[in-house]
CSV table of C-alpha atoms in Angstrom, one decimal:
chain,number,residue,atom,x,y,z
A,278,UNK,CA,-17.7,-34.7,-9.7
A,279,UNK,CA,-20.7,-32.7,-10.4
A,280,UNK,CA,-22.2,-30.3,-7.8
A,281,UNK,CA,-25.7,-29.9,-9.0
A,282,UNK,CA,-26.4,-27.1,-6.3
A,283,UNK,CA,-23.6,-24.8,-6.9
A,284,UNK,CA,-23.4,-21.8,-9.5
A,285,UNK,CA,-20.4,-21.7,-11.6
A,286,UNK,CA,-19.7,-18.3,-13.1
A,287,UNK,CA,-17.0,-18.4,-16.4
A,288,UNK,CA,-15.2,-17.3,-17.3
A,289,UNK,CA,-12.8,-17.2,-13.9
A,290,UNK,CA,-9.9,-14.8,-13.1
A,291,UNK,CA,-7.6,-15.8,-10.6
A,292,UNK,CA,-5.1,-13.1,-9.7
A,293,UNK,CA,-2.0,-14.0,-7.5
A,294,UNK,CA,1.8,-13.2,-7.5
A,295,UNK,CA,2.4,-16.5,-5.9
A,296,UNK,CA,2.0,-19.4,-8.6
A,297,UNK,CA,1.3,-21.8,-5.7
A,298,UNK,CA,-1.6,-20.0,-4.3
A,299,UNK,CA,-3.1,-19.7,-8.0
A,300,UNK,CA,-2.5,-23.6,-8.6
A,301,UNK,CA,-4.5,-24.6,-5.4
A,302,UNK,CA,-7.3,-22.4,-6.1
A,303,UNK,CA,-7.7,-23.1,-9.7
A,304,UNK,CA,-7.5,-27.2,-8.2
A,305,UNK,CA,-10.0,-26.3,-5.6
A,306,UNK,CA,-12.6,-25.0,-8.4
A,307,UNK,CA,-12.1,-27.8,-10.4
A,308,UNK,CA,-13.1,-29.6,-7.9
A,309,UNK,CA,-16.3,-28.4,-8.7
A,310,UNK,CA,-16.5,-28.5,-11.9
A,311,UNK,CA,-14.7,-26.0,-13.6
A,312,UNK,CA,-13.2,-27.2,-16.9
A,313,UNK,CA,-9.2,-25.9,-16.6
A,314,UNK,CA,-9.8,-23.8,-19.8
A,315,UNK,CA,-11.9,-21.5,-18.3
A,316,UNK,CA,-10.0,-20.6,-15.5
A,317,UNK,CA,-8.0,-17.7,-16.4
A,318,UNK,CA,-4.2,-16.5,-14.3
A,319,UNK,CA,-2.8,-13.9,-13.8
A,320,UNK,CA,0.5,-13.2,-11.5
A,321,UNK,CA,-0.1,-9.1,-12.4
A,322,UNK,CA,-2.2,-6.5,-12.0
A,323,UNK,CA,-1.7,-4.8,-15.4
A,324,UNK,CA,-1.9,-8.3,-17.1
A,325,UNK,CA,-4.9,-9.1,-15.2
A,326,UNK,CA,-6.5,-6.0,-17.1
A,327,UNK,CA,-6.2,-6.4,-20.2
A,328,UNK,CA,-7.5,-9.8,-19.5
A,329,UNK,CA,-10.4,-7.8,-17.8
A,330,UNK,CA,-10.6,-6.6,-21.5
A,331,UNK,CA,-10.6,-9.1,-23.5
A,332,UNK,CA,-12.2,-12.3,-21.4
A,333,UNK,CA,-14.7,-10.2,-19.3
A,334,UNK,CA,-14.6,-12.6,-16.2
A,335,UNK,CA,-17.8,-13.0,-14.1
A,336,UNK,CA,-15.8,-14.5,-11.0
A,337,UNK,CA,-12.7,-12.9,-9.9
A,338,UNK,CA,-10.7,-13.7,-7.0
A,339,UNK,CA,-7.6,-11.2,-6.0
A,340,UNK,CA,-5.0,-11.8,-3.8
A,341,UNK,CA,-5.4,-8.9,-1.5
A,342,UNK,CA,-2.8,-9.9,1.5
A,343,UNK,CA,-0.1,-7.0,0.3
A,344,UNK,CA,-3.2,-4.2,0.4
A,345,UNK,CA,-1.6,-1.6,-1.9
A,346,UNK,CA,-3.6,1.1,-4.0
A,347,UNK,CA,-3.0,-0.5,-7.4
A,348,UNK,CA,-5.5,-3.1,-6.0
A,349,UNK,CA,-7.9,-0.5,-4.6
A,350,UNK,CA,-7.8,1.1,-8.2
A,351,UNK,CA,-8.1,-2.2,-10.1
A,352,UNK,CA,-11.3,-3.2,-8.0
A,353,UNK,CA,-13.3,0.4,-7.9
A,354,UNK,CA,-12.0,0.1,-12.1
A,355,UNK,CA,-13.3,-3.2,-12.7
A,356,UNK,CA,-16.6,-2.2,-10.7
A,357,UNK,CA,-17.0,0.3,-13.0
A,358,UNK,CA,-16.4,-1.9,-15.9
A,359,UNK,CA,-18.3,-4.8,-15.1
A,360,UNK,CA,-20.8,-4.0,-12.2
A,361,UNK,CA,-21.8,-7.3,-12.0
A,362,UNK,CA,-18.8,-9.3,-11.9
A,363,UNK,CA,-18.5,-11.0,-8.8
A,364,UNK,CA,-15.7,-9.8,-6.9
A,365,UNK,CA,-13.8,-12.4,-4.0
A,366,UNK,CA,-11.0,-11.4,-1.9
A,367,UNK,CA,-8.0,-14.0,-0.9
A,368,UNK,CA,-6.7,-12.6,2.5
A,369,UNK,CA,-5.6,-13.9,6.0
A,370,UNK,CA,-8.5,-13.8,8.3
A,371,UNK,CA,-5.9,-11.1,10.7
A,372,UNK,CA,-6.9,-8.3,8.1
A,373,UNK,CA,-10.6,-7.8,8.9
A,374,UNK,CA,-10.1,-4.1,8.8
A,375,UNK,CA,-8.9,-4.4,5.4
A,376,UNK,CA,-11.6,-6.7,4.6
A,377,UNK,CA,-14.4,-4.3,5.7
A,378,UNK,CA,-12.5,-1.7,3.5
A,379,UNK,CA,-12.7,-3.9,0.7
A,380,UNK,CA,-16.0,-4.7,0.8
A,381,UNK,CA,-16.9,-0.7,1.0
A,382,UNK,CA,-14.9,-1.0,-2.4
A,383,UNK,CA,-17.0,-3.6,-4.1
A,384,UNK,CA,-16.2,-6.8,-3.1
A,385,UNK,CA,-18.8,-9.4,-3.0
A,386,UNK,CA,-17.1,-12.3,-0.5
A,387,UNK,CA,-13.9,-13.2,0.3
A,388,UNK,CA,-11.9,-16.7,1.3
A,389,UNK,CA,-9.1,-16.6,3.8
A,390,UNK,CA,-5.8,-17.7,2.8
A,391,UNK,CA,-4.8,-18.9,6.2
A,392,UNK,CA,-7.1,-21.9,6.3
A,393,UNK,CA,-7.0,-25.1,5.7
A,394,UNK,CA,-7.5,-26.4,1.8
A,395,UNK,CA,-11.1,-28.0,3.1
A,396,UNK,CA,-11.7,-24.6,5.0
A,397,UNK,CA,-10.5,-22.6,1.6
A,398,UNK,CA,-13.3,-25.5,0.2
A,399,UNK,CA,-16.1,-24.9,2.5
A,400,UNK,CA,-16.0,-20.7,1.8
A,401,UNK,CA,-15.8,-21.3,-2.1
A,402,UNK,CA,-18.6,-23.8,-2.1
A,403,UNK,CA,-21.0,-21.1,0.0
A,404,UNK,CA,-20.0,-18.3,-2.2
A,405,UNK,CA,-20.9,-20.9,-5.5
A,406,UNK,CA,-24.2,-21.6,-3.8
A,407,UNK,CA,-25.2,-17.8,-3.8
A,408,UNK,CA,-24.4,-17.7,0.3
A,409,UNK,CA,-21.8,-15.3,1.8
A,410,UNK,CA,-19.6,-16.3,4.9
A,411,UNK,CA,-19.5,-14.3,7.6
A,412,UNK,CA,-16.5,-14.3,10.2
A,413,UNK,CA,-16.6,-12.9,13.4
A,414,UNK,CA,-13.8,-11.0,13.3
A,415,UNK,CA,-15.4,-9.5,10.5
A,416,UNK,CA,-18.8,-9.2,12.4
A,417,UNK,CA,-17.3,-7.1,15.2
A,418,UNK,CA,-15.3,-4.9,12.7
A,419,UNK,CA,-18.4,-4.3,11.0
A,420,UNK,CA,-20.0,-3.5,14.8
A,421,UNK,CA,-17.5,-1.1,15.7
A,422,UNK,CA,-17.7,0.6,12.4
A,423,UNK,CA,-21.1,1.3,12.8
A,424,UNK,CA,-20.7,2.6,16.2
A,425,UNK,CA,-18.1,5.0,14.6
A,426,UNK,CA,-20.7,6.1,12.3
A,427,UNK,CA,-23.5,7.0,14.6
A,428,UNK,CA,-21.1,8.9,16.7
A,429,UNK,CA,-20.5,10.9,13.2
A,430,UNK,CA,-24.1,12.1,13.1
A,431,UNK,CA,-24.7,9.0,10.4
A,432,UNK,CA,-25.5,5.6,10.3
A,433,UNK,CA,-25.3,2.7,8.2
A,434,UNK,CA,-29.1,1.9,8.2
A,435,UNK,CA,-28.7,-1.5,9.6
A,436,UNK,CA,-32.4,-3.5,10.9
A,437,UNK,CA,-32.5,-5.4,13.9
A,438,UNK,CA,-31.7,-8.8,12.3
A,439,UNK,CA,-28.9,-7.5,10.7
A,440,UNK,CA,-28.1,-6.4,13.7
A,441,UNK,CA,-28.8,-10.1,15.7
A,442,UNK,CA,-26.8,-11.6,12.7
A,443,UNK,CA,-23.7,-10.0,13.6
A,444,UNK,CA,-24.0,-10.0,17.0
A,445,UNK,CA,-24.0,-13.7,17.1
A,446,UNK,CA,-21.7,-14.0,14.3
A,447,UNK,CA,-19.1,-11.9,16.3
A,448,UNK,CA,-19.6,-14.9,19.0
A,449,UNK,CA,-18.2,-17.0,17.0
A,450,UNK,CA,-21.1,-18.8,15.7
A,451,UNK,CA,-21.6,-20.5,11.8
A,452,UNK,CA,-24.1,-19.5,9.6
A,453,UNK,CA,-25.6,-22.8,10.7
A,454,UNK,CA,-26.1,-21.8,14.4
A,455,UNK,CA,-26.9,-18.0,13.5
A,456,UNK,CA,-30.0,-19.1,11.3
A,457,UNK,CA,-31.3,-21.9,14.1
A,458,UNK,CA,-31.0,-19.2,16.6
A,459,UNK,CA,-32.9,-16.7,15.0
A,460,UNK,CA,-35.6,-19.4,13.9
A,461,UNK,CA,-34.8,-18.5,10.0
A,462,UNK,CA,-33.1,-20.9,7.1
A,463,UNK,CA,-29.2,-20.6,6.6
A,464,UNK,CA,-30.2,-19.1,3.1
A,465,UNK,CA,-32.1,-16.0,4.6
A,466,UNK,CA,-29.1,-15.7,6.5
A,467,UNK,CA,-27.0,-15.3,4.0
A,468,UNK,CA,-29.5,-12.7,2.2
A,469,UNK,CA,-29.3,-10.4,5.2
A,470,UNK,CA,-25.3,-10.9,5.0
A,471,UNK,CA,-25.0,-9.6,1.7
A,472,UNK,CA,-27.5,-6.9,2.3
A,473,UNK,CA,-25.0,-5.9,5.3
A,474,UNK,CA,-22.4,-6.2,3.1
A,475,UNK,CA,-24.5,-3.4,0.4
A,476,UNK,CA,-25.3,-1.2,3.3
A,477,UNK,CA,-21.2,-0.7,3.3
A,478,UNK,CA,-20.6,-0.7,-0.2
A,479,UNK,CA,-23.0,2.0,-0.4
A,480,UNK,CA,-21.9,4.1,2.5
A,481,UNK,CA,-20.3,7.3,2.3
A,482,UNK,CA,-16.4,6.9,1.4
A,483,UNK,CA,-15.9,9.9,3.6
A,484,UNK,CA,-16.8,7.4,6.9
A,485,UNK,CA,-13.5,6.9,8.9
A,486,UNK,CA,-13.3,3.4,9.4
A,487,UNK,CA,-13.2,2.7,5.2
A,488,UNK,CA,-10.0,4.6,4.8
């Protein structure tokens, strides 16, 4: 099937030490289109950069559940390598701290590995349609960061819709509701998400709450 609406970045890294997991994303993207040959595996960090090398991916998702400092190097390395590659993380939605410190690292979305395959679906289709999701976990991770912040003497320089975004997203609310609450389109939404999400990346590594 073709999905007119959607963006489809090649070539595509998936990196996973589980085969299964790998299988059902690369079967989820070509889903939407992705021809198998440019989805690219790997079940290793080192493989997966000298793949880096030699393919220069412009979508990468990385198995982040384990959380060690090989994957902390590899994304702040592949940052500096290829600023623009678009970086998702594959977690369970119970690791929002880790989330928030991953998108301090350079992450650009993420898809939780807990869901359901349509679930898993949903998230890839809104990060192939230029959106990024929002959880409210996430949301109120992001809240209480901040809060740590201004009691530093800093802040994270967030405006008052980013502000109402995550407020209501911390309630539990979809993009969906978010935008019709705030009178704005679910796109614009998404906008101020990822300029939340820039705010962090930019922010000083010295803040508590991204170590």
């Amino acid at each position: 099937m073709i999905h007119r609406d959607l963006i489809l970045p090649v070539p595509v890294l998936l990196i996973d030490d589980q085969l299964e997991a790998s299988q059902n994303l690369s079967h989820i993207l070509q889903n939407f289109g992705y021809p198998k040959e440019v989805l690219l595996c790997s079940s290793s960090l080192a493989n997966a950069v000298s793949m880096v090398q030699q393919h220069l991916p412009n979508l990468v998702f990385i198995n982040l559940q384990s959380w060690f400092k090989a994957q902390i190097d590899f994304i702040q390395n592949l940052k500096l390598f290829r600023r623009d590659t678009l970086i998702v993380a594959v977690l369970p939605s119970s690791m929002p701290k880790q989330l928030l410190q991953a998108i301090h690292l350079g992450i650009s979305a993420y898809v939780f590995s807990d869901q359901t395959a349509t679930g898993m679906q949903n998230q890839i289709r809104t990060i192939l349609r230029g959106g990024s999701p929002l959880d409210g976990n996430l949301a109120n991770e992001i809240l209480a960061c901040e809060q740590s912040i201004v009691a530093q003497g800093h802040s994270l320089a967030l405006s008052k819709t980013e502000h109402e975004i995550l407020s209501l997203s911390g309630q539990g609310l979809p993009s969906q509701q978010v935008a019709a609450n705030l009178n704005a389109s679910e796109q614009l939404v998404h906008g101020y998400v990822k300029s939340i999400y820039r705010k962090i990346m930019n922010a000083d590594d010295a803040m508590r709450c991204f170590s």
